[in-house]
Amino acid sequence: MRLTRSDTVPAVVSAKLQENGNGRIFWSVGHAARSEQLFEELTEARKLLQQKVALLHTLSDTDQLTGLPNRSALTRHLTQKISLFAEGELAFALAFIDLDGFKEVNDQYGHYMGDKVLKLIAKRMASNLRSDDLIARLGGDEFVVLLHGHFNAAMAEESVNRLIRQISEPLELDALTLHVSASVGVTLYPQTENITPDQLIRQADQAMYQSKLAGRNQMSLFNVDNEKYQREKHTELHAIKAAMAANEFQLYYQPKVDMRSGKVLGAEALIRWNHPVEGLKGPATFLPIITETNVGLDLGQWVIVNALEQLQAWLSEDLDIHISVNISGYHLQDPDFLKKLTRVLSAFPDIPKHRFELEVLETSTIEDVEKVSLVLSSCRMMGIRVSLDDFGTGYSTLGHLRDLSVDTLKIDRSFVKDMLTKPGDLAILKGVIGFGQAFECDLIAEGIETYQHAQSLMELGCDWGQGYYIARPMPAASFIEWVCDWRETGFVKKFKATDALTTTEIKE
């Protein structure tokens, strides 16, 4: 096809070779002016698109009320600062600010006035910061300030307290004088461990919450060591919960005997952890971790249930004993303790309640003595026996002996251990035995490691004992065998034969 014109016209021509290889060429011809127009239109559209993208980027990084950077911008800036620090950049402090009294302003004067307060506070803080510092609004009445420079705790406190004073100055708005203050939490960077921007913000937020609890209008510094401890504790709590689910805990039993007659009175249930890697672990390695936690309450409930199951099994085999379990003060202060205990006991209707005993630990940590006294009285009314464990060690033990309703005093091993060599410990033992007799309580001494300990205690009036000289804690499967051996030869060997030998030595 042939195109002809009598005049000259600028044209744009393009050609394309057909792909099947037959040599044909396809041509297109267009007016050059129209192509230039399209190019200009495309260029303009591209500019408009770039402007919109830039505007959207700005909006996504900017708090619309105050014009400050938002959380997204703050996080990106922190990420950059952390990466630069690895290359030698100076450290910084991060302050999380929450306004005190802002809700009251909103409630009394409305959100319109609240927005004005936020904009004025933002402007006031921004004007009092250095040019290289950064202030961002996270939302609501929460702000974060990044203070550049190598800060220590004292420097951070000085800078932040100055900021708190500035925020607390009266606000003059629409003929009103308003007052707000600030609770601030501060964290420092670098730290001993790698940390993300979100973790830094969360640390400062946690420290701010401590300022709120402490009375507001002040700052608190985040304790990195405490956070590490809490994180490790959380990990250990999770491991203990998993161990409970995997049935890795086991009760061992340590006998209690009448040292004068040889009668086996009962056994104390003592928890052990059959750790799959570390082996058998004693209670001192894990009980402190779960103190005052729900995990501790759950494990305490597990001990009670398993001890009752074992007691029921032994009673069915005509083993005439009682079982005691240790119970801490925080268990007794649990509002649901009695309800849960009653429910558990109802599952063992054939067990005489007096065969079961609660050994109350850590009486000096009991906060509500009156409430605990009511709980223990209720337990005794059900027939359960109650003893005060480790008697004599707590600063308020004597008061608790007066206030708490108990059946038995358990003399702490620390006094028994050195009674033969320390007159002071011997005097305390005499006093404890006297208290027991005055309050008409039974007495049992723990920590008996030699015959001499047992003999001296009996001479003082304490016939019941427990300790390594009598027997170490053992699995339930070994307990009946031990009882049989004790009744046949064990008591005679350890007490009667030894007593006879001692008498012979005295005569000689």
Coordinates of C-alpha atoms in Angstrom, one line a residue:
M1 CA 0.0 0.0 0.0
R2 CA 1.3 3.4 -0.9
L3 CA 0.6 6.6 1.0
T4 CA 1.0 10.0 -0.8
R5 CA 0.5 13.6 0.2
S6 CA 1.1 16.8 -1.6
D7 CA 2.5 18.6 1.6
T8 CA 5.2 17.7 4.1
V9 CA 4.0 16.2 7.4
P10 CA 6.2 15.0 10.4
A11 CA 5.6 11.3 10.9
V12 CA 6.6 8.5 13.2
V13 CA 7.2 5.2 11.5
S14 CA 7.7 1.7 13.2
A15 CA 8.4 -1.6 11.6
K16 CA 8.1 -5.2 12.8
L17 CA 9.5 -8.3 11.2
Q18 CA 7.1 -11.3 11.3
E19 CA 8.4 -14.0 13.6
N20 CA 7.6 -17.0 11.3
G21 CA 10.5 -16.1 9.2
N22 CA 8.7 -15.5 5.8
G23 CA 10.3 -12.1 5.5
R24 CA 7.2 -10.0 5.8
I25 CA 7.5 -6.6 7.6
F26 CA 4.6 -4.8 9.2
W27 CA 4.7 -1.0 9.1
S28 CA 2.8 1.6 11.2
V29 CA 2.8 5.3 10.5
G30 CA 1.6 7.9 12.9
H31 CA 1.5 11.7 13.0
A32 CA 4.5 12.9 15.0
A33 CA 2.6 15.7 16.7
R34 CA 0.1 13.3 18.2
S35 CA 3.0 11.1 19.5
E36 CA 4.6 14.1 21.2
Q37 CA 1.3 15.0 22.8
L38 CA 0.9 11.4 24.1
F39 CA 4.5 11.5 25.4
E40 CA 3.8 14.8 27.2
E41 CA 0.6 13.4 28.7
L42 CA 2.4 10.3 29.9
T43 CA 5.2 12.4 31.4
E44 CA 2.6 14.6 33.2
A45 CA 0.7 11.5 34.5
R46 CA 4.0 10.1 35.8
K47 CA 4.8 13.3 37.7
L48 CA 1.3 13.3 39.2
L49 CA 1.7 9.6 40.2
Q50 CA 5.0 10.3 41.9
Q51 CA 3.5 13.2 43.8
K52 CA 0.7 11.1 45.0
V53 CA 3.1 8.3 46.0
A54 CA 5.2 10.8 47.9
L55 CA 2.1 12.2 49.6
L56 CA 0.8 8.8 50.6
H57 CA 4.3 8.0 51.9
T58 CA 4.3 11.2 53.9
L59 CA 0.8 10.5 55.2
S60 CA 1.7 6.9 56.2
D61 CA 4.6 8.3 58.3
T62 CA 2.9 11.3 59.8
D63 CA 0.4 11.7 62.6
Q64 CA -2.4 13.7 61.1
L65 CA -3.4 15.6 64.2
T66 CA 0.0 16.9 65.4
G67 CA 2.1 16.6 62.2
L68 CA 4.7 14.5 64.1
P69 CA 6.2 11.2 62.9
N70 CA 4.0 8.3 63.8
R71 CA 4.9 4.8 65.0
S72 CA 5.9 3.6 61.5
A73 CA 8.3 6.5 61.0
L74 CA 9.7 6.0 64.6
T75 CA 10.3 2.3 64.0
R76 CA 12.1 2.9 60.8
H77 CA 14.3 5.6 62.4
L78 CA 15.1 3.3 65.3
T79 CA 16.0 0.6 62.9
Q80 CA 18.4 2.9 61.2
K81 CA 19.9 4.1 64.5
I82 CA 20.5 0.6 65.7
S83 CA 22.2 -0.4 62.4
L84 CA 24.4 2.8 62.6
F85 CA 25.4 2.0 66.2
A86 CA 27.1 -1.1 65.0
E87 CA 29.2 1.1 62.8
G88 CA 30.3 3.4 65.7
E89 CA 27.3 5.7 66.1
L90 CA 26.6 7.1 69.6
A91 CA 24.0 5.5 71.9
F92 CA 20.6 7.0 72.7
A93 CA 17.7 7.1 75.2
L94 CA 14.1 6.3 74.4
A95 CA 11.3 8.0 76.5
F96 CA 7.7 6.8 76.4
I97 CA 5.4 9.6 77.5
D98 CA 1.8 9.2 78.6
L99 CA -0.2 12.3 79.7
D100 CA -1.8 12.3 83.2
G101 CA -5.2 13.9 83.4
F102 CA -5.8 14.0 79.6
K103 CA -8.9 11.7 79.9
E104 CA -10.5 14.2 82.3
V105 CA -9.9 17.0 79.8
N106 CA -11.6 15.0 77.1
D107 CA -14.5 14.0 79.4
Q108 CA -15.1 17.5 80.6
Y109 CA -14.5 19.7 77.6
G110 CA -14.8 17.2 74.7
H111 CA -12.5 15.8 72.0
Y112 CA -12.2 19.1 70.2
M113 CA -10.4 20.6 73.3
G114 CA -8.5 17.3 73.8
D115 CA -7.1 17.6 70.3
K116 CA -6.0 21.2 71.0
V117 CA -4.2 20.0 74.1
L118 CA -2.4 17.3 72.2
K119 CA -1.3 19.7 69.5
L120 CA -0.1 22.2 72.1
I121 CA 1.8 19.6 74.1
A122 CA 3.4 18.3 70.9
K123 CA 4.5 21.7 69.9
R124 CA 5.8 22.5 73.4
M125 CA 7.9 19.3 73.5
A126 CA 9.2 19.7 69.9
S127 CA 10.3 23.3 70.6
N128 CA 12.3 22.2 73.7
L129 CA 14.2 19.3 72.1
R130 CA 17.4 19.5 70.2
S131 CA 17.4 19.5 66.4
D132 CA 18.7 15.9 66.2
D133 CA 16.2 14.5 68.7
L134 CA 13.0 12.9 67.4
I135 CA 9.5 13.1 68.9
A136 CA 6.7 10.8 67.6
R137 CA 3.1 10.4 68.5
L138 CA 1.9 6.8 68.8
G139 CA -1.7 7.6 69.2
G140 CA -4.1 8.9 71.9
D141 CA -2.0 10.7 74.5
E142 CA 1.1 8.6 74.0
F143 CA 4.3 10.1 72.7
V144 CA 7.9 8.7 72.3
V145 CA 11.0 10.9 72.4
L146 CA 14.3 9.6 71.0
L147 CA 17.2 11.5 72.7
H148 CA 20.4 11.2 70.7
G149 CA 23.7 11.0 72.5
H150 CA 25.5 8.7 74.8
F151 CA 23.1 8.7 77.8
N152 CA 23.6 7.1 81.2
A153 CA 20.8 6.8 83.8
A154 CA 21.6 10.2 85.5
M155 CA 21.7 12.1 82.2
A156 CA 18.5 10.6 81.0
E157 CA 16.8 11.4 84.3
E158 CA 17.9 15.0 84.1
S159 CA 16.7 15.5 80.5
V160 CA 13.4 13.7 81.0
N161 CA 12.6 15.5 84.2
R162 CA 13.1 18.8 82.4
L163 CA 10.7 17.6 79.8
I164 CA 8.1 16.6 82.5
R165 CA 8.3 20.1 84.0
Q166 CA 7.7 21.7 80.6
I167 CA 4.7 19.4 80.0
S168 CA 3.2 20.2 83.4
E169 CA 3.2 24.0 82.8
P170 CA -0.4 25.4 82.6
L171 CA -2.1 25.3 79.2
E172 CA -4.0 28.4 78.1
L173 CA -6.7 27.4 75.6
D174 CA -9.9 29.2 74.7
A175 CA -9.9 31.3 77.9
L176 CA -9.4 28.1 79.9
T177 CA -6.4 27.2 82.0
L178 CA -5.9 23.4 81.8
H179 CA -3.4 21.2 83.6
V180 CA -1.9 17.9 82.6
S181 CA 1.3 16.1 83.6
A182 CA 3.3 13.3 82.2
S183 CA 4.3 9.8 83.4
V184 CA 7.5 8.7 81.5
G185 CA 9.4 5.5 81.1
V186 CA 12.9 5.5 79.8
T187 CA 15.1 2.8 78.3
L188 CA 18.7 3.1 77.2
Y189 CA 20.5 1.7 74.2
P190 CA 22.8 -0.2 73.7
Q191 CA 22.0 -3.2 75.9
T192 CA 23.8 -6.4 76.6
E193 CA 21.6 -8.3 74.2
N194 CA 20.4 -7.6 70.6
I195 CA 17.1 -5.8 70.6
T196 CA 14.5 -4.7 68.1
P197 CA 12.8 -1.3 67.8
D198 CA 9.5 -2.7 69.0
Q199 CA 11.2 -4.3 72.0
L200 CA 12.7 -0.9 72.9
I201 CA 9.4 0.8 72.7
R202 CA 7.8 -1.9 74.8
Q203 CA 10.6 -1.6 77.5
A204 CA 10.0 2.2 77.7
D205 CA 6.2 1.6 77.9
Q206 CA 6.7 -0.9 80.8
A207 CA 8.8 1.6 82.7
M208 CA 6.1 4.3 82.1
Y209 CA 3.6 2.0 83.7
Q210 CA 5.8 1.9 86.8
S211 CA 5.7 5.7 86.9
K212 CA 1.9 5.5 86.8
L213 CA 1.9 3.0 89.7
A214 CA 4.3 5.2 91.7
G215 CA 2.0 8.2 91.6
R216 CA 2.3 9.8 88.1
N217 CA 4.1 13.0 87.0
Q218 CA 7.5 11.3 87.2
M219 CA 9.9 9.0 85.3
S220 CA 11.1 5.5 85.8
L221 CA 14.1 3.8 84.2
F222 CA 13.6 0.4 82.6
N223 CA 15.5 -2.3 84.5
V224 CA 17.2 -4.5 81.8
D225 CA 18.5 -7.0 84.4
N226 CA 15.0 -7.5 85.8
E227 CA 13.5 -8.0 82.3
K228 CA 16.1 -10.6 81.6
Y229 CA 15.2 -12.3 84.9
Q230 CA 11.5 -12.1 84.1
R231 CA 12.1 -13.5 80.6
E232 CA 14.1 -16.4 82.0
K233 CA 11.4 -17.0 84.6
H234 CA 8.8 -17.1 81.9
T235 CA 10.8 -19.7 80.1
E236 CA 11.2 -21.8 83.2
L237 CA 7.5 -21.5 84.1
H238 CA 6.7 -22.7 80.6
A239 CA 9.1 -25.7 81.1
I240 CA 7.5 -26.6 84.4
K241 CA 4.0 -26.4 82.9
A242 CA 5.2 -28.7 80.1
A243 CA 6.7 -31.1 82.7
M244 CA 3.4 -31.3 84.5
A245 CA 1.7 -32.1 81.2
A246 CA 4.3 -34.8 80.5
N247 CA 3.9 -36.3 84.0
E248 CA 7.5 -35.7 84.9
F249 CA 6.8 -34.9 88.6
Q250 CA 6.9 -37.5 91.3
L251 CA 6.3 -37.6 95.1
Y252 CA 8.9 -39.0 97.4
Y253 CA 8.0 -39.9 101.0
Q254 CA 10.0 -39.3 104.2
P255 CA 8.9 -41.3 107.2
K256 CA 7.9 -39.8 110.6
V257 CA 8.3 -42.0 113.6
D258 CA 7.8 -42.1 117.3
M259 CA 11.4 -42.4 118.4
R260 CA 10.5 -43.8 121.8
S261 CA 8.1 -46.6 120.7
G262 CA 9.3 -47.1 117.1
K263 CA 5.8 -46.6 115.7
V264 CA 5.6 -45.3 112.1
L265 CA 3.4 -42.3 112.3
G266 CA 3.2 -41.3 108.7
A267 CA 5.1 -39.7 105.9
E268 CA 5.8 -36.3 104.4
A269 CA 5.2 -36.0 100.7
L270 CA 8.1 -34.3 99.0
I271 CA 8.0 -33.4 95.3
R272 CA 10.7 -34.3 92.8
W273 CA 11.2 -33.5 89.1
N274 CA 12.3 -36.4 86.9
H275 CA 13.9 -34.1 84.3
P276 CA 14.6 -35.9 81.0
V277 CA 18.0 -34.2 80.6
E278 CA 19.1 -33.1 84.1
G279 CA 17.9 -36.1 86.0
L280 CA 16.2 -36.0 89.4
K281 CA 15.8 -32.5 90.7
G282 CA 14.9 -31.4 94.2
P283 CA 12.2 -28.8 95.0
A284 CA 14.8 -26.1 95.7
T285 CA 15.6 -26.0 92.0
F286 CA 12.1 -25.2 90.8
L287 CA 9.7 -24.2 93.6
P288 CA 11.1 -20.7 94.1
I289 CA 10.4 -20.0 90.4
I290 CA 6.7 -20.8 90.7
T291 CA 6.1 -19.1 94.0
E292 CA 3.1 -16.7 93.9
T293 CA 2.1 -17.9 90.4
N294 CA -0.8 -19.8 89.0
V295 CA 1.7 -22.6 88.1
G296 CA 2.5 -22.8 91.7
L297 CA -1.1 -23.1 92.7
D298 CA -1.7 -25.8 90.0
L299 CA 1.3 -27.8 91.2
G300 CA 0.2 -27.5 94.8
Q301 CA -3.1 -29.0 93.7
W302 CA -1.4 -31.8 91.9
V303 CA 0.6 -32.7 95.1
I304 CA -2.6 -32.8 97.2
V305 CA -4.4 -35.1 94.7
N306 CA -1.4 -37.5 94.2
A307 CA -0.7 -37.6 98.0
L308 CA -4.4 -38.5 98.6
E309 CA -4.3 -41.2 95.9
Q310 CA -1.2 -42.7 97.6
L311 CA -2.7 -42.5 101.0
Q312 CA -5.8 -44.3 99.8
A313 CA -3.7 -47.1 98.2
W314 CA -1.7 -47.6 101.4
L315 CA -4.8 -47.6 103.6
S316 CA -6.2 -50.3 101.4
E317 CA -3.1 -52.4 102.1
D318 CA -3.7 -51.9 105.9
L319 CA -0.8 -49.5 106.3
D320 CA -1.9 -47.4 109.3
I321 CA -0.3 -44.0 108.6
H322 CA -1.1 -40.4 107.7
I323 CA 0.4 -38.3 104.9
S324 CA 1.3 -34.6 105.1
V325 CA 1.9 -32.2 102.3
N326 CA 3.6 -28.8 102.3
I327 CA 1.5 -25.8 101.7
S328 CA 2.8 -22.2 101.3
G329 CA 1.1 -19.1 102.5
Y330 CA 0.1 -18.0 99.1
H331 CA -1.9 -21.2 98.5
L332 CA -3.9 -20.5 101.7
Q333 CA -4.6 -17.0 100.5
D334 CA -5.9 -18.2 97.2
P335 CA -9.7 -17.3 97.3
D336 CA -10.5 -20.7 95.8
F337 CA -8.3 -22.8 98.1
L338 CA -11.1 -24.2 100.3
K339 CA -13.4 -24.8 97.4
K340 CA -10.8 -26.7 95.5
L341 CA -9.7 -28.7 98.5
T342 CA -13.2 -29.7 99.3
R343 CA -13.8 -30.9 95.8
V344 CA -10.6 -33.0 95.9
L345 CA -11.5 -34.5 99.2
S346 CA -14.9 -35.5 97.9
A347 CA -13.2 -37.7 95.4
F348 CA -11.7 -39.8 98.3
P349 CA -14.7 -40.4 100.6
D350 CA -13.1 -43.5 102.2
I351 CA -10.1 -41.7 103.5
P352 CA -10.5 -40.6 107.2
K353 CA -9.8 -36.8 107.0
H354 CA -7.5 -36.9 110.1
R355 CA -5.1 -39.1 108.0
F356 CA -4.3 -36.0 105.9
E357 CA -2.2 -33.1 107.2
L358 CA -1.3 -29.7 105.8
E359 CA 2.2 -28.5 106.8
V360 CA 2.1 -24.7 106.5
L361 CA 5.3 -23.2 105.2
E362 CA 6.6 -19.7 105.2
T363 CA 4.2 -18.3 107.8
S364 CA 6.1 -15.1 108.0
T365 CA 5.1 -14.3 104.4
I366 CA 1.3 -14.6 105.2
E367 CA -0.2 -11.1 104.6
D368 CA -3.8 -11.8 105.7
V369 CA -3.4 -13.7 108.9
E370 CA -7.1 -13.4 109.8
K371 CA -8.2 -14.9 106.5
V372 CA -5.6 -17.7 106.7
S373 CA -6.7 -18.5 110.2
L374 CA -10.3 -18.9 109.0
V375 CA -9.1 -21.2 106.2
L376 CA -7.1 -23.4 108.6
S377 CA -9.9 -23.5 111.1
S378 CA -12.2 -24.7 108.3
C379 CA -9.7 -27.4 107.4
R380 CA -9.6 -28.6 111.0
M381 CA -13.4 -28.6 111.2
M382 CA -13.3 -31.0 108.2
G383 CA -11.0 -33.2 110.2
I384 CA -7.7 -32.3 108.4
R385 CA -4.7 -31.9 110.7
V386 CA -2.6 -28.7 110.4
S387 CA 1.0 -28.2 111.4
L388 CA 3.3 -25.2 111.4
D389 CA 6.5 -26.2 109.5
D390 CA 9.9 -24.8 110.2
F391 CA 8.7 -23.4 113.5
G392 CA 11.0 -20.8 115.1
T393 CA 12.5 -19.4 111.9
G394 CA 10.0 -16.7 110.9
Y395 CA 10.0 -13.3 112.5
S396 CA 6.3 -13.5 113.2
T397 CA 6.1 -17.2 114.1
L398 CA 5.1 -16.7 117.7
G399 CA 2.3 -14.4 116.7
H400 CA 1.1 -17.0 114.2
L401 CA 1.2 -19.7 116.8
R402 CA -1.2 -17.5 118.8
D403 CA -3.4 -16.6 115.8
L404 CA -3.5 -19.7 113.7
S405 CA -5.3 -22.9 114.7
V406 CA -2.8 -25.8 114.5
D407 CA -2.4 -29.3 115.8
T408 CA 1.4 -29.8 115.5
L409 CA 4.6 -27.7 115.7
K410 CA 7.4 -28.9 113.5
I411 CA 10.8 -27.9 114.9
D412 CA 13.1 -26.6 112.2
R413 CA 16.1 -28.6 111.2
S414 CA 18.5 -25.7 111.7
F415 CA 18.0 -25.8 115.4
V416 CA 18.3 -29.6 115.7
K417 CA 21.5 -29.7 113.6
D418 CA 23.6 -27.7 116.1
M419 CA 21.7 -28.4 119.3
L420 CA 24.6 -30.6 120.6
T421 CA 27.3 -27.9 120.1
K422 CA 25.5 -24.6 120.4
P423 CA 23.9 -23.7 123.7
G424 CA 21.8 -21.0 121.9
D425 CA 20.1 -23.5 119.7
L426 CA 19.5 -25.9 122.6
A427 CA 17.8 -23.0 124.5
I428 CA 15.6 -22.3 121.5
L429 CA 14.6 -26.0 121.3
K430 CA 13.7 -25.9 125.0
G431 CA 11.6 -22.8 124.3
V432 CA 9.8 -24.3 121.3
I433 CA 9.0 -27.5 123.2
G434 CA 7.6 -25.3 126.0
F435 CA 5.5 -23.4 123.6
G436 CA 4.1 -26.6 122.1
Q437 CA 3.2 -27.9 125.6
A438 CA 1.6 -24.6 126.5
F439 CA -0.5 -24.5 123.4
E440 CA -1.3 -28.2 123.7
C441 CA 0.3 -29.0 120.3
D442 CA 2.0 -32.2 119.2
L443 CA 5.7 -31.8 118.5
I444 CA 7.9 -33.3 115.8
A445 CA 11.5 -32.5 115.1
E446 CA 13.0 -32.6 111.6
G447 CA 16.6 -32.9 110.6
I448 CA 17.6 -35.8 112.9
E449 CA 20.9 -37.0 111.6
T450 CA 22.4 -38.9 114.5
Y451 CA 21.2 -41.0 117.4
Q452 CA 22.6 -38.3 119.8
H453 CA 20.1 -35.8 118.2
A454 CA 17.2 -38.2 118.8
Q455 CA 18.3 -39.0 122.4
S456 CA 18.6 -35.4 123.4
L457 CA 15.2 -34.5 121.9
M458 CA 13.5 -37.3 123.7
E459 CA 15.1 -36.1 127.0
L460 CA 13.7 -32.6 126.3
G461 CA 10.2 -34.0 125.7
C462 CA 10.0 -34.3 121.9
D463 CA 9.5 -38.0 121.0
W464 CA 8.5 -37.6 117.3
G465 CA 11.2 -37.2 114.7
Q466 CA 12.1 -37.2 111.0
G467 CA 15.5 -37.1 109.4
Y468 CA 18.2 -38.9 107.5
Y469 CA 19.1 -41.0 110.6
I470 CA 15.7 -42.5 110.4
A471 CA 15.2 -42.6 106.6
R472 CA 15.8 -40.5 103.5
P473 CA 12.9 -39.6 101.2
M474 CA 12.0 -42.5 99.0
P475 CA 9.7 -43.3 96.1
A476 CA 6.3 -44.7 97.1
A477 CA 7.2 -48.1 95.7
S478 CA 10.0 -48.4 98.3
F479 CA 8.0 -47.2 101.3
I480 CA 6.1 -50.4 102.4
E481 CA 9.4 -52.4 102.2
W482 CA 11.0 -49.8 104.4
V483 CA 8.2 -49.9 106.9
C484 CA 8.5 -53.7 107.1
D485 CA 12.2 -53.5 107.7
W486 CA 11.9 -50.8 110.2
R487 CA 9.4 -52.8 112.2
E488 CA 11.4 -56.0 112.1
T489 CA 15.0 -54.7 112.7
G490 CA 15.5 -51.1 111.7
F491 CA 14.1 -49.5 114.9
V492 CA 15.9 -51.9 117.2
K493 CA 19.2 -51.4 115.4
K494 CA 19.1 -47.6 115.3
F495 CA 17.5 -47.0 118.7
K496 CA 17.4 -49.9 121.1
A497 CA 20.7 -51.4 120.2
T498 CA 22.4 -48.0 120.2
D499 CA 20.7 -47.1 123.4
A500 CA 22.0 -50.3 125.0
L501 CA 25.5 -49.6 123.7
T502 CA 25.4 -46.1 125.1
T503 CA 24.2 -47.3 128.5
T504 CA 27.1 -49.9 128.6
E505 CA 29.6 -47.2 127.7
I506 CA 28.2 -45.0 130.5
K507 CA 28.5 -47.9 133.1
E508 CA 32.1 -48.6 132.0

